[in-house]
Every structure is written in structure tokens, then in C-alpha cells.
PDB file of C-alpha atoms in Angstrom:
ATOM      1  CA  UNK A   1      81.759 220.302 -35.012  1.00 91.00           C
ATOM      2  CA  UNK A   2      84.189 221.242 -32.136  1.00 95.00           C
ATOM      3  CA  UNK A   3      81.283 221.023 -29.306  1.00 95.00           C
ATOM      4  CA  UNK A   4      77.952 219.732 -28.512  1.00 95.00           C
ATOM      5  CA  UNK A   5      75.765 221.836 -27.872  1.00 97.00           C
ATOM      6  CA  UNK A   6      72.108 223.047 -27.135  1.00 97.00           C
ATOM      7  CA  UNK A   7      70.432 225.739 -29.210  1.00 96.00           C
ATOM      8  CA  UNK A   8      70.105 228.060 -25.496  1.00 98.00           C
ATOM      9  CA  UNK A   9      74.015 227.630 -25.925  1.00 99.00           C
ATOM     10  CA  UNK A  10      74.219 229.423 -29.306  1.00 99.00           C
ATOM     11  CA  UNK A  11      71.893 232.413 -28.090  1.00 99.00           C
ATOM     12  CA  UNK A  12      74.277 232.228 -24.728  1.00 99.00           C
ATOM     13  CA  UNK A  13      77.656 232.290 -27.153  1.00 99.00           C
ATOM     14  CA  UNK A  14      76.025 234.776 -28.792  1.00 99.00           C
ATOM     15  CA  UNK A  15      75.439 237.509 -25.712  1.00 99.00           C
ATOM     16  CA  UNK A  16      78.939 236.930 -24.150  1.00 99.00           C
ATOM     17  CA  UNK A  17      80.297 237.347 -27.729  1.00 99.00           C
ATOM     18  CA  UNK A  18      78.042 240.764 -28.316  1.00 99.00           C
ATOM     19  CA  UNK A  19      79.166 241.777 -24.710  1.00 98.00           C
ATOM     20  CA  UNK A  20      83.448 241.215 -24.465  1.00 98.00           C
ATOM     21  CA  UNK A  21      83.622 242.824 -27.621  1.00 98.00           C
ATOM     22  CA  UNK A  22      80.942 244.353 -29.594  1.00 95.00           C
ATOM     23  CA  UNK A  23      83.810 246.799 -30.838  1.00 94.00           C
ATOM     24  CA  UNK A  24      86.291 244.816 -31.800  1.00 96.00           C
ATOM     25  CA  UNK A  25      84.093 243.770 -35.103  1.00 97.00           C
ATOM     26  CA  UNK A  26      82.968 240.364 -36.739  1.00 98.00           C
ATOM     27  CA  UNK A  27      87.053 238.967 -36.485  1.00 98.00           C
ATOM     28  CA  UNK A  28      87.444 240.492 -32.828  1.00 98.00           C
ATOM     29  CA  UNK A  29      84.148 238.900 -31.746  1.00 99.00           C
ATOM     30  CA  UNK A  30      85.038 235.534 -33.706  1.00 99.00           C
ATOM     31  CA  UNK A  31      87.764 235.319 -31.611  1.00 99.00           C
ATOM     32  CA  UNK A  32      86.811 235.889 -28.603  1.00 99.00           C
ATOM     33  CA  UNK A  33      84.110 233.238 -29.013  1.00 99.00           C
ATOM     34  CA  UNK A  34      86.988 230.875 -30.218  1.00 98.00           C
ATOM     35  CA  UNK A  35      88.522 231.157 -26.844  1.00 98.00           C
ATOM     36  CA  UNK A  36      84.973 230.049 -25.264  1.00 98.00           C
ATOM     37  CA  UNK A  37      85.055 226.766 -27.621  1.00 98.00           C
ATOM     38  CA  UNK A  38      88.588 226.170 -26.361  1.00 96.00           C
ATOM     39  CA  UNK A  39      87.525 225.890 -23.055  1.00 96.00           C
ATOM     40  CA  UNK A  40      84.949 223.311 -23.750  1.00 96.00           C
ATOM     41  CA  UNK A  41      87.586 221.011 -25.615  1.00 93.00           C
ATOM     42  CA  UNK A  42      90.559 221.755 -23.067  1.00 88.00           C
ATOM     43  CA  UNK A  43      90.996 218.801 -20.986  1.00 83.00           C
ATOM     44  CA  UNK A  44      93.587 220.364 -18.016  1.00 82.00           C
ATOM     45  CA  UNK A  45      92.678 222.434 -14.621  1.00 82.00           C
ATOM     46  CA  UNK A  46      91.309 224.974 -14.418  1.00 85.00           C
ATOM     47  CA  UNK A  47      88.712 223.761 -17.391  1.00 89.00           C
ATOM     48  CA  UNK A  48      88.579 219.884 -16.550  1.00 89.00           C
ATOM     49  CA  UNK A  49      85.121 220.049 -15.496  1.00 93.00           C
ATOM     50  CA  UNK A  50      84.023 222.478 -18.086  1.00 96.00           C
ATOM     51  CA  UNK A  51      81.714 220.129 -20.033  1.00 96.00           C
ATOM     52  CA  UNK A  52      79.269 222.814 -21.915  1.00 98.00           C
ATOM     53  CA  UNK A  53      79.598 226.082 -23.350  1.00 98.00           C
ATOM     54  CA  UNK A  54      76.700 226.866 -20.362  1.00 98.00           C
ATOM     55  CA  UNK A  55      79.822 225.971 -18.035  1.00 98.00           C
ATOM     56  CA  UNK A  56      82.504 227.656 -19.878  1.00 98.00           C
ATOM     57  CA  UNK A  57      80.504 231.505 -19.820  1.00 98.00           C
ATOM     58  CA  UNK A  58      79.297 230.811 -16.240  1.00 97.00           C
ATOM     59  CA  UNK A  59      82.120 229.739 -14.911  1.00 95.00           C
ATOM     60  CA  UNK A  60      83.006 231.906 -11.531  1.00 94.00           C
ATOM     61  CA  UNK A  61      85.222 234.869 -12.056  1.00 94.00           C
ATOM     62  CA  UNK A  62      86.040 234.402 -15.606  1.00 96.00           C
ATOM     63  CA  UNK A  63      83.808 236.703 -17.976  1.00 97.00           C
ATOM     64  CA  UNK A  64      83.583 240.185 -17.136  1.00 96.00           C
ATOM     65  CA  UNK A  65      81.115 240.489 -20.057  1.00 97.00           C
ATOM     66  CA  UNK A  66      78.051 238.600 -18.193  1.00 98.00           C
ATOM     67  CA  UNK A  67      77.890 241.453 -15.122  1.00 97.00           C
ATOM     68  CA  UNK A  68      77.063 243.949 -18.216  1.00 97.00           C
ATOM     69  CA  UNK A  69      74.096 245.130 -19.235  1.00 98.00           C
ATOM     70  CA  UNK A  70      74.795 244.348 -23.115  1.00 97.00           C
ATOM     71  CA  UNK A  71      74.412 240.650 -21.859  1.00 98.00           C
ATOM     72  CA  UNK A  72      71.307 240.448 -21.154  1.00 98.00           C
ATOM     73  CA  UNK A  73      69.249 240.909 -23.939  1.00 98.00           C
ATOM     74  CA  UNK A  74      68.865 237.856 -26.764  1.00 98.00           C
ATOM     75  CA  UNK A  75      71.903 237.497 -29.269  1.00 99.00           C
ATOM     76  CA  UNK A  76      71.043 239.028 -32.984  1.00 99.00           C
ATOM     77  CA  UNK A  77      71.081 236.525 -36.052  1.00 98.00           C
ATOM     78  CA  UNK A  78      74.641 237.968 -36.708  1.00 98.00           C
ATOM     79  CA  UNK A  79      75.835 237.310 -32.920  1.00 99.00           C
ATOM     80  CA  UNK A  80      74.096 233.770 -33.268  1.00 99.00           C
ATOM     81  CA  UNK A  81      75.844 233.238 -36.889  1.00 98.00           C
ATOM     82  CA  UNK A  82      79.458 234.217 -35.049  1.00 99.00           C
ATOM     83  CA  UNK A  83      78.344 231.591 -32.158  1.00 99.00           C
ATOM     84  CA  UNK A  84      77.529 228.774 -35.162  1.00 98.00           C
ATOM     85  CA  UNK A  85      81.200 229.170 -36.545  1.00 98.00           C
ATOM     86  CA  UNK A  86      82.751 229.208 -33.687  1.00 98.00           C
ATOM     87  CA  UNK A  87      80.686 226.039 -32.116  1.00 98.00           C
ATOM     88  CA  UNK A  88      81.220 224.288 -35.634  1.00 97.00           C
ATOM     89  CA  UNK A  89      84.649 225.204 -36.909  1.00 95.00           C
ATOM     90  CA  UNK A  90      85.948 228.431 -36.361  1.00 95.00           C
ATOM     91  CA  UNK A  91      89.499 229.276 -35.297  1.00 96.00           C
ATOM     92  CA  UNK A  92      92.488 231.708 -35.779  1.00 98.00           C
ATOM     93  CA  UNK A  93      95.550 233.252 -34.648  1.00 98.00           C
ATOM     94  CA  UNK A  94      95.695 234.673 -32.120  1.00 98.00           C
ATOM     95  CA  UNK A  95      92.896 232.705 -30.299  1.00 98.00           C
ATOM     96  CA  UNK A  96      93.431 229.480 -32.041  1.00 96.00           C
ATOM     97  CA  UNK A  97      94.852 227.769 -28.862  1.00 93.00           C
ATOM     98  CA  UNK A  98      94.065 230.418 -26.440  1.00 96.00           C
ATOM     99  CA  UNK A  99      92.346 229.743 -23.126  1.00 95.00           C
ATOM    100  CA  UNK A 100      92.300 233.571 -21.826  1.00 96.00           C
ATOM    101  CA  UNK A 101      91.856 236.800 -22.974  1.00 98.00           C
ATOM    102  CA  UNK A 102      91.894 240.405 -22.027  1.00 97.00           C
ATOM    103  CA  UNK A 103      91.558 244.155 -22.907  1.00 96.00           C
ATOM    104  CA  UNK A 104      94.265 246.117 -20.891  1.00 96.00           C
ATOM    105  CA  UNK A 105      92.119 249.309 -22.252  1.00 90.00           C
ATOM    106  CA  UNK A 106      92.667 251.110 -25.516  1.00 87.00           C
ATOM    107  CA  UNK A 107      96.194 252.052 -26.392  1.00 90.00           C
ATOM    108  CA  UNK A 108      97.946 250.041 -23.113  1.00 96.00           C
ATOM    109  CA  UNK A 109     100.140 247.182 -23.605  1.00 98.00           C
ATOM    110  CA  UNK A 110      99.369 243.519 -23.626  1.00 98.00           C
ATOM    111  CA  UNK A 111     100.870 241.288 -20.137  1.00 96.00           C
ATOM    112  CA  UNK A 112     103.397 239.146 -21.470  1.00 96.00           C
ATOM    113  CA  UNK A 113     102.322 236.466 -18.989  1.00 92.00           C
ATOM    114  CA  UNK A 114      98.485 236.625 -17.749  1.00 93.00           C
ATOM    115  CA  UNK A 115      97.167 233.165 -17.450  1.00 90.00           C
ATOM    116  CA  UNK A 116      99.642 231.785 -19.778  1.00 91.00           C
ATOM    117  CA  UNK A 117     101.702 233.383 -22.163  1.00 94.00           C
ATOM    118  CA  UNK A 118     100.786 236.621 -24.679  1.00 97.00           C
ATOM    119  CA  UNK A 119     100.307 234.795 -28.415  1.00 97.00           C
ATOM    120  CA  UNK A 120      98.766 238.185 -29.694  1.00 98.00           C
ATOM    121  CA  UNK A 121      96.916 241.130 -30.158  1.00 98.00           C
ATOM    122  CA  UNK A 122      93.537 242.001 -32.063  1.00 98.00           C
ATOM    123  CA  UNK A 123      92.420 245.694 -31.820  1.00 97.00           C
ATOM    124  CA  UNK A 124      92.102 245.852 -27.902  1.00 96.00           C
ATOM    125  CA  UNK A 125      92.335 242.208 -26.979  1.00 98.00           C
ATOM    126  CA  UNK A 126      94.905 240.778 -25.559  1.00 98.00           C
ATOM    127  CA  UNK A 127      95.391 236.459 -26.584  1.00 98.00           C
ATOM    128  CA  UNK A 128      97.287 234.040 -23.970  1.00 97.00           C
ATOM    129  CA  UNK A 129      98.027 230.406 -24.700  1.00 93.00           C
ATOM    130  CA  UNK A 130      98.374 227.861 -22.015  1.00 86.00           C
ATOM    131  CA  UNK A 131     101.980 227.224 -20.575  1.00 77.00           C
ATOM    132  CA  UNK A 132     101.355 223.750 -21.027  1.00 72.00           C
ATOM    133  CA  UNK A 133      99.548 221.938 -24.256  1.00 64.00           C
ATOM    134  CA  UNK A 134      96.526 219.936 -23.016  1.00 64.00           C
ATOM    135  CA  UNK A 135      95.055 218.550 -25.976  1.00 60.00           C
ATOM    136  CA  UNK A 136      93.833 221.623 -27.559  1.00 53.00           C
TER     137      UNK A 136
END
């Protein structure tokens, strides 16, 4: 298992999951959750105090997907089954060591450098690593 957690948390990872990218598919969603996980294991600013997947989503200013309507209602089994791996032992490239992600918007290129630097692409999301390696 890669983080505690609290059966809330899995319906939580679920919603934020369903609601940053719902259209990216079961990999697209898998990874985005992946970069939630990393958060909770990163040990460097700005994530030192992020303790709980809780603090990771609701941390200020960093998930566009929780000010959506699509994030509000409970997580499906299938959202809750993509939280599970993720929580337990999920990971890939591109998001295997990314701490950020972001959709430019269909058919625009990825930043090279946005909160670290660009480690790939899946479908319309956009993967950054962290300049430095904090034991990820």
C-alpha cells in the first residue's frame, strides 16, 4: 500500500478522479489519481504537510476538478476501484513520479516547464516531474 487511508478517502479519490478527467478513460483517470498518491508520499515543499489524500485534493488552488459540478456527487464502484489501485499500488509513465498535471485544452501543446518539468502526454493531460527528486 502506498498510503493510509480512510474509506471517505477512496469515495474522495474517486470524485476528483471522475471530475479531472472523466474523458481521458480508465488509463487517463489512473493517472491522474497516481499524481494524487504522489503527493501524499512526497516529502518536499510545497507537499511537506500533505499528510492524507483529504489534504492532497483540498489543498488551496491545486484541483480545478473540486469547483465542478461532476465532483459532487458519490464516486461509482469503477471510480472507487481506480481510487483502490492507485491508493494500493498503481503507477505509470507519465505520472509515475509526477507531482502536477494539466490539460492545456484539446489539440494545444504541453508547457515544457509548469511546476516542474513536462515527462509526458496522455490524451489531453499534460505530466510534470519535480525539478528536484524528494523521495518519490
Amino acid at each position: 500500500m502506498r498510503v493510509r487511508h480512510r474509506s471517505t478517502e477512496i469515495d474522495l479519490l474517486g470524485r476528483l478522479i471522475r471530475a479531472e478527467a472523466v474523458g481521458e478513460g480508465i488509463m487517463g483517470m489512473k493517472l491522474v489519481g497516481n499524481v494524487v498518491v504522489n503527493r501524499v508520499c512526497y516529502t518536499c515543499k510545497p507537499f511537506k504537510h500533505i499528510k492524507t489524500i483529504y489534504d492532497a485534493v483540498n489543498q488551496k488552488n491545486q484541483f480545478e476538478g473540486i469547483t465542478i459540478p461532476l465532483f459532487n456527487a458519490q464516486a461509482t464502484s469503477k471510480e472507487k476501484k481506480i481510487a483502490i489501485d492507485c491508493i494500493k499500488f498503481w503507477r505509470a509513465h507519465p505520472a509515475y513520479s509526477a507531482l502536477y498535471f494539466q490539460n492545456p485544452g484539446k489539440g494545444k501543446s504541453c508547457k515544457k516547464n509548469w511546476y516542474g518539468v513536462l515527462v509526458g502526454r496522455y490524451k489531453n493531460h499534460c505530466f510534470y516531474n519535480p525539478e528536484k527528486i524528494c523521495n518519490l
